[in-house]
mmCIF file of C-alpha atoms in Angstrom:
data_model
loop_
_atom_site.group_PDB
_atom_site.id
_atom_site.type_symbol
_atom_site.label_atom_id
_atom_site.label_comp_id
_atom_site.label_asym_id
_atom_site.label_seq_id
_atom_site.Cartn_x
_atom_site.Cartn_y
_atom_site.Cartn_z
ATOM 1 C CA ASP A 1 10.879 18.796 9.705
ATOM 2 C CA ALA A 2 13.037 17.747 12.849
ATOM 3 C CA LYS A 3 11.933 14.278 13.708
ATOM 4 C CA THR A 4 11.707 13.126 17.459
ATOM 5 C CA THR A 5 12.123 9.809 18.878
ATOM 6 C CA GLN A 6 10.186 9.067 22.402
ATOM 7 C CA PRO A 7 9.740 5.766 24.197
ATOM 8 C CA PRO A 8 6.448 4.562 23.611
ATOM 9 C CA SER A 9 5.350 4.019 27.324
ATOM 10 C CA MET A 10 6.682 4.547 30.967
ATOM 11 C CA ASP A 11 5.297 3.985 34.291
ATOM 12 C CA CYS A 12 5.855 6.418 37.486
ATOM 13 C CA ALA A 13 4.834 6.181 40.967
ATOM 14 C CA GLU A 14 2.630 8.709 42.377
ATOM 15 C CA GLY A 15 4.568 11.462 44.176
ATOM 16 C CA ARG A 16 7.995 10.689 42.358
ATOM 17 C CA ALA A 17 9.515 12.666 39.609
ATOM 18 C CA ALA A 18 8.817 11.375 36.237
ATOM 19 C CA ASN A 19 11.621 11.974 33.510
ATOM 20 C CA LEU A 20 10.551 11.606 29.985
ATOM 21 C CA PRO A 21 13.327 11.572 27.330
ATOM 22 C CA CYS A 22 13.054 12.990 23.965
ATOM 23 C CA ASN A 23 15.703 12.586 20.926
ATOM 24 C CA HIS A 24 15.750 15.307 18.154
ATOM 25 C CA SER A 25 19.211 14.796 16.515
ATOM 26 C CA THR A 26 18.179 16.763 13.547
ATOM 27 C CA ILE A 27 16.937 19.857 15.089
ATOM 28 C CA SER A 28 17.905 23.312 13.442
ATOM 29 C CA GLY A 29 19.088 26.227 15.054
ATOM 30 C CA ASN A 30 15.861 28.171 14.926
ATOM 31 C CA GLU A 31 13.596 25.312 16.019
ATOM 32 C CA TYR A 32 12.159 25.056 19.515
ATOM 33 C CA VAL A 33 11.304 22.029 21.600
ATOM 34 C CA TYR A 34 7.534 21.977 22.755
ATOM 35 C CA TRP A 35 5.945 19.316 25.008
ATOM 36 C CA TYR A 36 2.047 18.748 25.091
ATOM 37 C CA ARG A 37 0.086 16.054 26.729
ATOM 38 C CA GLN A 38 -3.336 14.578 26.107
ATOM 39 C CA ILE A 39 -5.382 13.264 28.801
ATOM 40 C CA HIS A 40 -7.472 10.453 27.586
ATOM 41 C CA SER A 41 -10.491 11.753 25.484
ATOM 42 C CA GLN A 42 -9.366 15.599 25.957
ATOM 43 C CA GLY A 43 -7.530 17.957 23.739
ATOM 44 C CA PRO A 44 -3.997 18.236 23.728
ATOM 45 C CA GLN A 45 -2.600 20.601 26.515
ATOM 46 C CA TYR A 46 0.473 22.715 26.092
ATOM 47 C CA ILE A 47 2.986 21.946 28.937
ATOM 48 C CA ILE A 48 6.352 24.011 28.286
ATOM 49 C CA HIS A 49 8.674 24.850 25.473
ATOM 50 C CA GLY A 50 12.470 25.851 24.974
ATOM 51 C CA LEU A 51 15.139 26.876 22.758
ATOM 52 C CA LYS A 52 18.294 26.568 24.213
ATOM 53 C CA ASN A 53 18.073 27.182 27.847
ATOM 54 C CA ASN A 54 16.269 25.046 30.543
ATOM 55 C CA GLU A 55 12.841 26.239 31.444
ATOM 56 C CA THR A 56 10.412 25.796 34.443
ATOM 57 C CA ASN A 57 7.014 26.531 34.967
ATOM 58 C CA GLU A 58 4.205 25.416 37.345
ATOM 59 C CA MET A 59 3.678 22.380 35.386
ATOM 60 C CA ALA A 60 7.099 21.015 34.549
ATOM 61 C CA SER A 61 10.870 21.633 33.845
ATOM 62 C CA LEU A 62 12.446 21.094 30.496
ATOM 63 C CA ILE A 63 16.180 20.331 30.290
ATOM 64 C CA ILE A 64 17.669 20.760 26.894
ATOM 65 C CA THR A 65 21.181 19.280 26.470
ATOM 66 C CA GLU A 66 23.902 21.673 25.318
ATOM 67 C CA ASP A 67 24.120 20.283 21.624
ATOM 68 C CA ARG A 68 20.106 20.314 21.787
ATOM 69 C CA LYS A 69 19.991 16.834 20.313
ATOM 70 C CA SER A 70 17.935 15.645 23.174
ATOM 71 C CA SER A 71 15.570 16.964 26.061
ATOM 72 C CA THR A 72 14.111 15.601 29.031
ATOM 73 C CA LEU A 73 10.583 16.637 30.474
ATOM 74 C CA ILE A 74 10.210 16.524 34.134
ATOM 75 C CA LEU A 75 7.203 16.215 36.159
ATOM 76 C CA PRO A 76 8.332 16.834 39.662
ATOM 77 C CA HIS A 77 5.649 15.216 41.899
ATOM 78 C CA ALA A 78 3.647 13.072 39.365
ATOM 79 C CA THR A 79 -0.057 12.559 40.296
ATOM 80 C CA LEU A 80 -2.669 10.090 39.107
ATOM 81 C CA ARG A 81 -3.962 12.990 36.915
ATOM 82 C CA ASP A 82 -0.705 13.192 35.099
ATOM 83 C CA THR A 83 -1.610 10.019 33.321
ATOM 84 C CA ALA A 84 -1.536 10.919 29.769
ATOM 85 C CA VAL A 85 0.320 10.616 26.377
ATOM 86 C CA TYR A 86 3.104 13.252 26.242
ATOM 87 C CA TYR A 87 4.028 14.574 23.089
ATOM 88 C CA CYS A 88 7.564 16.007 22.394
ATOM 89 C CA ILE A 89 7.399 18.240 19.253
ATOM 90 C CA VAL A 90 10.311 20.248 17.527
ATOM 91 C CA ARG A 91 9.059 23.281 15.401
ATOM 92 C CA GLY A 92 10.157 26.490 13.958
ATOM 93 C CA SER A 93 8.508 29.736 15.631
ATOM 94 C CA ASN A 94 6.829 30.512 12.303
ATOM 95 C CA ASP A 95 5.458 26.975 11.524
ATOM 96 C CA TYR A 96 1.876 26.561 10.999
ATOM 97 C CA LYS A 97 1.290 23.152 12.144
ATOM 98 C CA LEU A 98 2.398 20.956 14.960
ATOM 99 C CA SER A 99 3.135 17.316 13.979
ATOM 100 C CA PHE A 100 2.156 15.025 16.786
ATOM 101 C CA GLY A 101 3.738 11.346 16.683
ATOM 102 C CA ALA A 102 2.934 8.507 18.719
ATOM 103 C CA GLY A 103 4.362 10.222 22.062
ATOM 104 C CA THR A 104 4.951 8.680 25.417
ATOM 105 C CA THR A 105 2.148 7.040 27.343
ATOM 106 C CA VAL A 106 3.028 7.799 30.966
ATOM 107 C CA THR A 107 0.981 5.805 33.587
ATOM 108 C CA VAL A 108 1.297 7.067 37.111
ATOM 109 C CA ARG A 109 0.501 4.416 39.741
ATOM 110 C CA ALA A 110 -0.574 4.722 43.188
ATOM 111 C CA ASN B 1 -12.009 33.330 29.363
ATOM 112 C CA ALA B 2 -13.647 30.215 27.353
ATOM 113 C CA GLY B 3 -10.565 29.615 25.240
ATOM 114 C CA VAL B 4 -11.429 27.279 22.289
ATOM 115 C CA THR B 5 -14.908 26.159 22.191
ATOM 116 C CA GLN B 6 -15.933 23.215 19.830
ATOM 117 C CA THR B 7 -19.739 22.135 19.207
ATOM 118 C CA PRO B 8 -21.125 19.722 19.181
ATOM 119 C CA LYS B 9 -19.174 17.416 21.465
ATOM 120 C CA PHE B 10 -20.781 14.162 19.837
ATOM 121 C CA GLN B 11 -22.250 13.744 16.540
ATOM 122 C CA VAL B 12 -23.827 10.597 14.649
ATOM 123 C CA LEU B 13 -24.102 11.021 10.838
ATOM 124 C CA LYS B 14 -25.426 8.650 8.117
ATOM 125 C CA THR B 15 -23.290 8.280 4.945
ATOM 126 C CA GLY B 16 -24.053 11.054 2.533
ATOM 127 C CA GLN B 17 -25.177 13.678 5.108
ATOM 128 C CA SER B 18 -23.583 16.991 5.397
ATOM 129 C CA MET B 19 -22.672 18.794 8.728
ATOM 130 C CA THR B 20 -20.698 21.700 10.118
ATOM 131 C CA LEU B 21 -18.558 21.293 13.142
ATOM 132 C CA GLN B 22 -18.308 24.663 15.101
ATOM 133 C CA CYS B 23 -14.999 25.983 16.405
ATOM 134 C CA ALA B 24 -14.869 29.610 18.205
ATOM 135 C CA GLN B 25 -12.056 31.434 20.350
ATOM 136 C CA ASP B 26 -12.118 34.410 22.357
ATOM 137 C CA MET B 27 -8.337 34.887 22.603
ATOM 138 C CA ASN B 28 -8.031 37.120 19.431
ATOM 139 C CA HIS B 29 -5.606 34.499 17.709
ATOM 140 C CA GLU B 30 -4.783 34.880 14.169
ATOM 141 C CA TYR B 31 -4.079 31.367 13.640
ATOM 142 C CA MET B 32 -6.687 28.610 13.641
ATOM 143 C CA SER B 33 -6.548 24.935 12.545
ATOM 144 C CA TRP B 34 -8.434 21.752 12.428
ATOM 145 C CA TYR B 35 -6.950 18.308 13.204
ATOM 146 C CA ARG B 36 -8.497 14.972 13.283
ATOM 147 C CA GLN B 37 -7.399 11.846 15.451
ATOM 148 C CA ASP B 38 -8.099 8.285 14.681
ATOM 149 C CA PRO B 39 -8.110 5.666 17.472
ATOM 150 C CA GLY B 40 -4.367 4.876 18.779
ATOM 151 C CA MET B 41 -3.058 7.517 16.395
ATOM 152 C CA GLY B 42 -1.687 11.004 16.558
ATOM 153 C CA LEU B 43 -3.356 14.143 15.291
ATOM 154 C CA ARG B 44 -3.396 14.740 11.554
ATOM 155 C CA LEU B 45 -3.835 18.478 10.154
ATOM 156 C CA ILE B 46 -6.916 19.015 8.124
ATOM 157 C CA HIS B 47 -7.030 22.765 7.345
ATOM 158 C CA TYR B 48 -5.588 25.737 9.032
ATOM 159 C CA SER B 49 -6.078 29.656 8.595
ATOM 160 C CA VAL B 50 -3.781 32.543 9.418
ATOM 161 C CA GLY B 51 -6.279 35.083 9.438
ATOM 162 C CA ALA B 52 -9.804 35.933 8.294
ATOM 163 C CA GLY B 53 -10.238 35.327 4.675
ATOM 164 C CA ILE B 54 -7.195 33.327 4.281
ATOM 165 C CA THR B 55 -7.393 29.350 4.635
ATOM 166 C CA ASP B 56 -4.966 26.593 3.446
ATOM 167 C CA GLN B 57 -4.861 22.979 3.183
ATOM 168 C CA GLY B 58 -3.046 20.657 5.808
ATOM 169 C CA GLU B 59 -2.174 17.032 5.496
ATOM 170 C CA VAL B 60 -5.693 15.289 4.989
ATOM 171 C CA PRO B 61 -7.975 17.918 3.480
ATOM 172 C CA ASN B 62 -10.061 15.777 1.097
ATOM 173 C CA GLY B 63 -13.738 15.699 1.929
ATOM 174 C CA TYR B 64 -13.582 18.917 4.350
ATOM 175 C CA ASN B 65 -14.088 22.510 3.544
ATOM 176 C CA VAL B 66 -13.433 25.521 5.587
ATOM 177 C CA SER B 67 -13.848 29.331 5.635
ATOM 178 C CA ARG B 68 -12.854 32.095 7.941
ATOM 179 C CA SER B 69 -15.215 35.104 7.897
ATOM 180 C CA THR B 70 -14.326 36.449 11.157
ATOM 181 C CA THR B 71 -11.161 36.238 13.501
ATOM 182 C CA GLU B 72 -13.228 34.184 16.452
ATOM 183 C CA ASP B 73 -14.768 31.426 14.145
ATOM 184 C CA PHE B 74 -13.482 28.619 11.970
ATOM 185 C CA PRO B 75 -16.078 26.229 11.012
ATOM 186 C CA LEU B 76 -15.330 22.667 9.351
ATOM 187 C CA ARG B 77 -17.693 21.510 6.742
ATOM 188 C CA LEU B 78 -18.246 17.914 5.724
ATOM 189 C CA LEU B 79 -19.833 18.023 2.402
ATOM 190 C CA SER B 80 -21.017 14.312 2.167
ATOM 191 C CA ALA B 81 -20.035 12.153 5.188
ATOM 192 C CA ALA B 82 -18.268 8.851 4.858
ATOM 193 C CA PRO B 83 -17.535 6.281 7.176
ATOM 194 C CA SER B 84 -13.694 6.956 6.884
ATOM 195 C CA GLN B 85 -14.314 10.361 8.589
ATOM 196 C CA THR B 86 -15.150 8.767 11.869
ATOM 197 C CA SER B 87 -12.839 10.470 14.162
ATOM 198 C CA VAL B 88 -12.441 12.964 16.925
ATOM 199 C CA TYR B 89 -11.900 16.258 15.624
ATOM 200 C CA PHE B 90 -10.042 19.069 17.475
ATOM 201 C CA CYS B 91 -9.842 22.823 16.709
ATOM 202 C CA ALA B 92 -6.751 24.800 17.827
ATOM 203 C CA SER B 93 -5.723 28.447 17.741
ATOM 204 C CA ARG B 94 -2.557 30.397 18.396
ATOM 205 C CA THR B 95 -0.901 33.732 17.858
ATOM 206 C CA LEU B 96 1.342 34.403 15.277
ATOM 207 C CA ASP B 97 4.047 35.523 17.413
ATOM 208 C CA ARG B 98 7.181 33.161 17.857
ATOM 209 C CA GLU B 99 5.775 31.368 20.761
ATOM 210 C CA ASN B 100 3.815 28.997 18.518
ATOM 211 C CA ILE B 101 1.769 27.736 21.517
ATOM 212 C CA GLN B 102 -1.425 26.187 20.331
ATOM 213 C CA TYR B 103 -4.548 25.945 22.628
ATOM 214 C CA PHE B 104 -6.881 23.104 21.689
ATOM 215 C CA GLY B 105 -10.935 22.776 22.077
ATOM 216 C CA ALA B 106 -12.317 19.664 23.872
ATOM 217 C CA GLY B 107 -12.996 17.980 20.592
ATOM 218 C CA THR B 108 -15.886 16.849 18.506
ATOM 219 C CA ARG B 109 -16.580 12.943 18.299
ATOM 220 C CA LEU B 110 -18.092 12.211 15.205
ATOM 221 C CA SER B 111 -19.254 8.821 14.050
ATOM 222 C CA VAL B 112 -20.428 8.106 10.381
ATOM 223 C CA LEU B 113 -22.575 5.147 9.863
#
């Protein structure tokens, strides 16, 4: 399993972009990068995923470096409701489980 | 479309009691799984299933049983509850295609006294 490294916490001002880094230097060629978040007391929520190319959806953007050893999740306009623990996970498409590490606790401040 | 539904939301048990946590999904997903989350920690996989009649163990299966008689339902059984099983339990489902996107229920908060 490819291991990921994320900062334990970060603050962000409401309305500003939040950039969440993730290192995954041992990622293999067929492994995707997934991002989930868990708002307090709720189940984890899928945000976005990618293999090589940058991806964007209605929630966020995912920037993956060319060597695929790191990535950044971008929340373009953070709101108070984005306060959550964000998990970066590297998995193959056929892997049956998601291994959730400690994640990054993001606090959006007014 | 309800997604993944877990019942009950809260439960208090005495040591030695048994109970079943229910999980149902209406997305016709082949894969379902159970995780537990202890305070301040990440999720740990208990059991999973890749289809009706097929189950397998995850990281922390001891003390839990599962069965999968239908695609929709994946109940988790605690045979003899112990205080160490106090946790929040999440059920998840996904398709078996390459996207590997998992959808989680709202969780069951279990306390064993």
